[in-house]
Amino acid sequence: MSLFDNTQFAFESKSDKDLKKAYYLYKLIGSPTLTSFGTSFFKLPFAVDLPFVKTAIRETIYKQFVGGETPEESVLVANKLFKYHVSSILDYSIEGLTEEKQFDEVRNVILHLVDVAKDNPSIPFVVFKPTAFGKIDLFEKVGKKQTLTPEEEKAWSNVRQRFEAVCQKGYDLDVNIMIDAEETWMQDAADDLTDEMMVKFNTKRALIWNTLQIYRHDRLAYLKEMFAKAERENYYLGYKIVRGAYMEKERARAQAQGYPSPIQPNKEASDRDYNATLEFITANHNRFGLFAGTHNEESSELLIKLMNEHGIAKNNPNFWFGQLFGMSDNISFNLAHLGYNIAKYLPYGPIKEVMPYLMRRAQENTSVAGQTGRELSLIEKELERRKKSK
């Protein structure tokens, strides 16, 4: 029997009505045809401006996977989860920005979230995407060490200032700052900039955290390279470890442009490197902060085993498990009951702006083998348990 099979713990925060809604939603998501249709429909520029569409989204997929439209709404959800010892990471899920004014506005939002998180134990991290602070093309050009125009030099200086403003405030208020990973062609510049922030602010502990997508075949080697650097220069590393979120896009681009795919050849290779990453970090845990972002039960059980073997306390503030809000509650809530640090990624934002995120979630549940079926079987089991206990 798995550590994560206790459905009473898994769904203790949900009413019968909530569970039934989730059940029917996962039934819909489990149909690739319906998911494909929905993804295409909601890409229409007018679709989410239609009142009946907004209402349908808000009461279904939005409510399942998103904390709300504002930080205040999301904090209410976070506080509810924290009653069950499950923390949250507020994620302002806005994408596709292109204007300097927009990037400054997002920086201000993230700075506000640092204030929200200060002294709030239910929100242990503040997160942002690099491309929320600058154009993806600019990150790509900087990463490739290409010559920038004077205008681009100024724009990159602005990106650096936005990064530093958020990291400095996190340092001043003792709030962890997590920086998401994105597409490979922009990631080198984001990695280098994040490492600069680690060197500056991670002098006493892991306060600035980068993200490694292990479906890339080069990430384990990169991790070991950064460990050697941190050992030489005496600073701490914080990493969120995930399998990844852009696989189809990465492979298609590599094929179209004629370069080797950066993605692992198969899922087994991703799983192998993910688990090897957990092993490397726990073996060198005095130098690391680890946030294991995974919906994989075997990897979660492995990390529990490794923490025990290396004498890492369940509540060690540098070691976290994480899942997305609305998914894998059986892992999150059972880990919380066992006494481990657990945080849900809790996206928020206006419906129209969060739609790209929601569509990825729907597609992910369709494409990840067994994910939707696992969610449905757990919900069915809990509804049956509740029925018998009445």
CSV table of N, CA and C in Angstrom, one decimal, residues 42-123:
chain,number,residue,atom,x,y,z
A,42,PHE,N,-10.8,28.4,-26.5
A,42,PHE,CA,-10.4,29.5,-25.6
A,42,PHE,C,-9.3,30.3,-26.1
A,43,LYS,N,-8.7,29.9,-27.2
A,43,LYS,CA,-7.7,30.7,-27.9
A,43,LYS,C,-8.3,31.8,-28.7
A,44,LEU,N,-9.6,31.7,-29.0
A,44,LEU,CA,-10.3,32.7,-29.7
A,44,LEU,C,-10.3,34.0,-28.9
A,45,PRO,N,-9.9,35.2,-29.5
A,45,PRO,CA,-9.7,36.4,-28.7
A,45,PRO,C,-11.0,36.8,-28.0
A,46,PHE,N,-12.1,36.5,-28.5
A,46,PHE,CA,-13.4,37.0,-27.9
A,46,PHE,C,-13.9,36.0,-26.9
A,47,ALA,N,-13.4,34.8,-26.9
A,47,ALA,CA,-14.1,33.7,-26.1
A,47,ALA,C,-14.3,34.0,-24.7
A,48,VAL,N,-13.2,34.4,-24.0
A,48,VAL,CA,-13.3,34.6,-22.6
A,48,VAL,C,-13.9,35.9,-22.2
A,49,ASP,N,-14.3,36.7,-23.2
A,49,ASP,CA,-15.0,38.0,-22.9
A,49,ASP,C,-16.5,37.7,-22.8
A,50,LEU,N,-16.9,36.6,-23.3
A,50,LEU,CA,-18.4,36.2,-23.2
A,50,LEU,C,-18.8,35.9,-21.8
A,51,PRO,N,-19.8,36.6,-21.3
A,51,PRO,CA,-20.1,36.3,-19.8
A,51,PRO,C,-20.4,34.9,-19.5
A,52,PHE,N,-21.1,34.2,-20.4
A,52,PHE,CA,-21.5,32.8,-20.0
A,52,PHE,C,-20.2,31.9,-20.0
A,53,VAL,N,-19.2,32.2,-20.9
A,53,VAL,CA,-18.0,31.5,-20.9
A,53,VAL,C,-17.2,31.7,-19.7
A,54,LYS,N,-17.1,33.0,-19.2
A,54,LYS,CA,-16.4,33.3,-18.0
A,54,LYS,C,-17.0,32.6,-16.8
A,55,THR,N,-18.3,32.6,-16.7
A,55,THR,CA,-18.9,31.9,-15.6
A,55,THR,C,-18.6,30.4,-15.6
A,56,ALA,N,-18.7,29.8,-16.8
A,56,ALA,CA,-18.4,28.4,-16.9
A,56,ALA,C,-17.0,28.1,-16.5
A,57,ILE,N,-16.1,28.9,-16.9
A,57,ILE,CA,-14.6,28.7,-16.6
A,57,ILE,C,-14.4,28.9,-15.1
A,58,ARG,N,-15.0,29.9,-14.6
A,58,ARG,CA,-14.8,30.3,-13.1
A,58,ARG,C,-15.2,29.1,-12.2
A,59,GLU,N,-16.3,28.5,-12.6
A,59,GLU,CA,-16.9,27.5,-11.7
A,59,GLU,C,-16.4,26.1,-12.0
A,60,THR,N,-15.5,25.9,-13.0
A,60,THR,CA,-15.0,24.6,-13.3
A,60,THR,C,-13.5,24.6,-13.2
A,61,ILE,N,-12.9,24.7,-14.3
A,61,ILE,CA,-11.4,24.5,-14.4
A,61,ILE,C,-10.7,25.6,-13.6
A,62,TYR,N,-11.2,26.8,-13.6
A,62,TYR,CA,-10.5,27.9,-12.9
A,62,TYR,C,-10.6,27.6,-11.4
A,63,LYS,N,-11.7,27.2,-10.9
A,63,LYS,CA,-11.8,27.0,-9.4
A,63,LYS,C,-11.0,25.8,-9.0
A,64,GLN,N,-10.8,24.8,-9.9
A,64,GLN,CA,-10.0,23.6,-9.5
A,64,GLN,C,-8.5,23.9,-9.5
A,65,PHE,N,-8.0,24.8,-10.4
A,65,PHE,CA,-6.6,24.9,-10.5
A,65,PHE,C,-6.1,26.3,-10.2
A,66,VAL,N,-6.9,27.3,-9.8
A,66,VAL,CA,-6.5,28.7,-9.6
A,66,VAL,C,-7.0,29.2,-8.2
A,67,GLY,N,-6.2,30.0,-7.6
A,67,GLY,CA,-6.6,30.5,-6.2
A,67,GLY,C,-7.6,31.6,-6.3
A,68,GLY,N,-7.6,32.4,-7.3
A,68,GLY,CA,-8.5,33.5,-7.4
A,68,GLY,C,-8.0,34.5,-8.4
A,69,GLU,N,-8.7,35.7,-8.5
A,69,GLU,CA,-8.3,36.7,-9.4
A,69,GLU,C,-7.3,37.7,-8.8
A,70,THR,N,-7.2,37.8,-7.5
A,70,THR,CA,-6.4,38.7,-6.8
A,70,THR,C,-5.6,38.0,-5.7
A,71,PRO,N,-4.5,38.7,-5.3
A,71,PRO,CA,-3.7,38.1,-4.1
A,71,PRO,C,-4.6,37.9,-2.9
A,72,GLU,N,-5.5,38.8,-2.6
A,72,GLU,CA,-6.3,38.7,-1.5
A,72,GLU,C,-7.2,37.4,-1.5
A,73,GLU,N,-7.8,37.1,-2.7
A,73,GLU,CA,-8.6,35.9,-2.8
A,73,GLU,C,-7.7,34.7,-2.6
A,74,SER,N,-6.5,34.7,-3.2
A,74,SER,CA,-5.6,33.6,-3.1
A,74,SER,C,-5.1,33.4,-1.7
A,75,VAL,N,-4.9,34.4,-0.9
A,75,VAL,CA,-4.5,34.3,0.5
A,75,VAL,C,-5.6,33.6,1.3
A,76,LEU,N,-6.8,33.8,1.0
A,76,LEU,CA,-7.9,33.1,1.7
A,76,LEU,C,-7.8,31.6,1.4
A,77,VAL,N,-7.5,31.2,0.2
A,77,VAL,CA,-7.4,29.8,-0.2
A,77,VAL,C,-6.1,29.3,0.5
A,78,ALA,N,-5.1,30.0,0.5
A,78,ALA,CA,-3.8,29.6,1.2
A,78,ALA,C,-4.1,29.4,2.7
A,79,ASN,N,-4.8,30.3,3.3
A,79,ASN,CA,-5.1,30.1,4.7
A,79,ASN,C,-5.9,28.9,5.0
A,80,LYS,N,-6.8,28.6,4.1
A,80,LYS,CA,-7.7,27.4,4.3
A,80,LYS,C,-6.8,26.1,4.2
A,81,LEU,N,-5.9,26.1,3.2
A,81,LEU,CA,-5.0,24.9,3.0
A,81,LEU,C,-4.1,24.8,4.3
A,82,PHE,N,-3.7,25.9,4.8
A,82,PHE,CA,-2.7,25.9,5.9
A,82,PHE,C,-3.3,25.3,7.2
A,83,LYS,N,-4.6,25.3,7.3
A,83,LYS,CA,-5.3,24.6,8.4
A,83,LYS,C,-4.9,23.1,8.4
A,84,TYR,N,-4.6,22.6,7.3
A,84,TYR,CA,-4.2,21.2,7.1
A,84,TYR,C,-2.7,21.0,7.0
A,85,HIS,N,-1.9,22.1,7.3
A,85,HIS,CA,-0.5,22.1,7.3
A,85,HIS,C,0.1,22.0,5.9
A,86,VAL,N,-0.7,22.5,4.9
A,86,VAL,CA,-0.3,22.6,3.5
A,86,VAL,C,-0.1,24.0,3.2
A,87,SER,N,1.2,24.4,2.8
A,87,SER,CA,1.5,25.8,2.5
A,87,SER,C,1.2,26.1,1.0
A,88,SER,N,1.4,27.3,0.6
A,88,SER,CA,1.1,27.7,-0.7
A,88,SER,C,2.2,28.7,-1.3
A,89,ILE,N,2.3,28.7,-2.6
A,89,ILE,CA,3.2,29.6,-3.3
A,89,ILE,C,2.3,30.4,-4.3
A,90,LEU,N,2.1,31.7,-4.0
A,90,LEU,CA,1.2,32.5,-4.9
A,90,LEU,C,2.0,32.7,-6.2
A,91,ASP,N,1.4,32.4,-7.3
A,91,ASP,CA,2.0,32.4,-8.6
A,91,ASP,C,1.1,33.3,-9.5
A,92,TYR,N,1.6,34.5,-9.7
A,92,TYR,CA,0.9,35.5,-10.6
A,92,TYR,C,1.1,35.0,-12.1
A,93,SER,N,0.1,34.3,-12.6
A,93,SER,CA,0.2,33.5,-13.8
A,93,SER,C,-0.1,34.3,-15.0
A,94,ILE,N,0.7,35.3,-15.3
A,94,ILE,CA,0.5,36.1,-16.5
A,94,ILE,C,1.6,35.8,-17.4
A,95,GLU,N,1.3,35.7,-18.7
A,95,GLU,CA,2.3,35.3,-19.7
A,95,GLU,C,2.2,36.2,-21.0
A,96,GLY,N,3.3,36.2,-21.8
A,96,GLY,CA,3.3,36.8,-23.1
A,96,GLY,C,3.4,38.3,-23.1
A,97,LEU,N,4.0,38.9,-22.1
A,97,LEU,CA,4.2,40.3,-22.0
A,97,LEU,C,5.3,40.8,-22.9
A,98,THR,N,5.2,42.0,-23.4
A,98,THR,CA,6.2,42.5,-24.4
A,98,THR,C,6.6,44.0,-24.1
A,99,GLU,N,6.0,44.7,-23.2
A,99,GLU,CA,6.2,46.1,-23.0
A,99,GLU,C,7.0,46.4,-21.7
A,100,GLU,N,7.9,47.3,-21.7
A,100,GLU,CA,8.6,47.7,-20.5
A,100,GLU,C,7.7,48.1,-19.4
A,101,LYS,N,6.6,48.8,-19.7
A,101,LYS,CA,5.7,49.2,-18.7
A,101,LYS,C,5.0,48.0,-18.0
A,102,GLN,N,4.7,47.0,-18.8
A,102,GLN,CA,4.1,45.8,-18.3
A,102,GLN,C,5.0,45.0,-17.4
A,103,PHE,N,6.3,45.0,-17.8
A,103,PHE,CA,7.3,44.3,-16.9
A,103,PHE,C,7.5,45.0,-15.6
A,104,ASP,N,7.4,46.3,-15.6
A,104,ASP,CA,7.5,47.1,-14.3
A,104,ASP,C,6.3,46.8,-13.5
A,105,GLU,N,5.1,46.7,-14.1
A,105,GLU,CA,3.9,46.4,-13.4
A,105,GLU,C,4.0,45.1,-12.7
A,106,VAL,N,4.5,44.1,-13.4
A,106,VAL,CA,4.6,42.7,-12.8
A,106,VAL,C,5.6,42.8,-11.6
A,107,ARG,N,6.8,43.5,-11.8
A,107,ARG,CA,7.7,43.6,-10.7
A,107,ARG,C,7.0,44.2,-9.5
A,108,ASN,N,6.2,45.2,-9.7
A,108,ASN,CA,5.5,45.8,-8.5
A,108,ASN,C,4.6,44.8,-7.9
A,109,VAL,N,3.9,44.0,-8.7
A,109,VAL,CA,3.1,42.9,-8.1
A,109,VAL,C,3.9,41.9,-7.3
A,110,ILE,N,5.0,41.5,-7.8
A,110,ILE,CA,5.9,40.5,-7.1
A,110,ILE,C,6.4,41.2,-5.8
A,111,LEU,N,6.8,42.4,-5.8
A,111,LEU,CA,7.2,43.1,-4.6
A,111,LEU,C,6.1,43.1,-3.6
A,112,HIS,N,4.9,43.4,-4.0
A,112,HIS,CA,3.8,43.3,-3.1
A,112,HIS,C,3.6,41.9,-2.5
A,113,LEU,N,3.8,40.9,-3.3
A,113,LEU,CA,3.6,39.5,-2.8
A,113,LEU,C,4.7,39.2,-1.8
A,114,VAL,N,5.9,39.8,-1.9
A,114,VAL,CA,6.9,39.6,-0.8
A,114,VAL,C,6.3,40.2,0.5
A,115,ASP,N,5.7,41.4,0.4
A,115,ASP,CA,5.1,41.9,1.6
A,115,ASP,C,4.0,41.0,2.2
A,116,VAL,N,3.2,40.4,1.3
A,116,VAL,CA,2.1,39.5,1.7
A,116,VAL,C,2.7,38.3,2.4
A,117,ALA,N,3.8,37.8,1.9
A,117,ALA,CA,4.4,36.6,2.4
A,117,ALA,C,5.1,36.8,3.7
A,118,LYS,N,5.6,38.0,4.0
A,118,LYS,CA,6.4,38.3,5.2
A,118,LYS,C,5.5,37.9,6.4
A,119,ASP,N,6.1,37.1,7.3
A,119,ASP,CA,5.5,36.7,8.5
A,119,ASP,C,4.2,35.9,8.3
A,120,ASN,N,4.0,35.4,7.1
A,120,ASN,CA,2.8,34.6,6.9
A,120,ASN,C,3.3,33.1,6.6
A,121,PRO,N,3.2,32.3,7.6
A,121,PRO,CA,3.8,30.9,7.5
A,121,PRO,C,3.1,30.1,6.4
A,122,SER,N,1.9,30.5,6.0
A,122,SER,CA,1.2,29.7,4.9
A,122,SER,C,1.8,30.0,3.5
A,123,ILE,N,2.7,31.0,3.4
A,123,ILE,CA,3.2,31.4,2.1
A,123,ILE,C,4.8,31.5,2.2
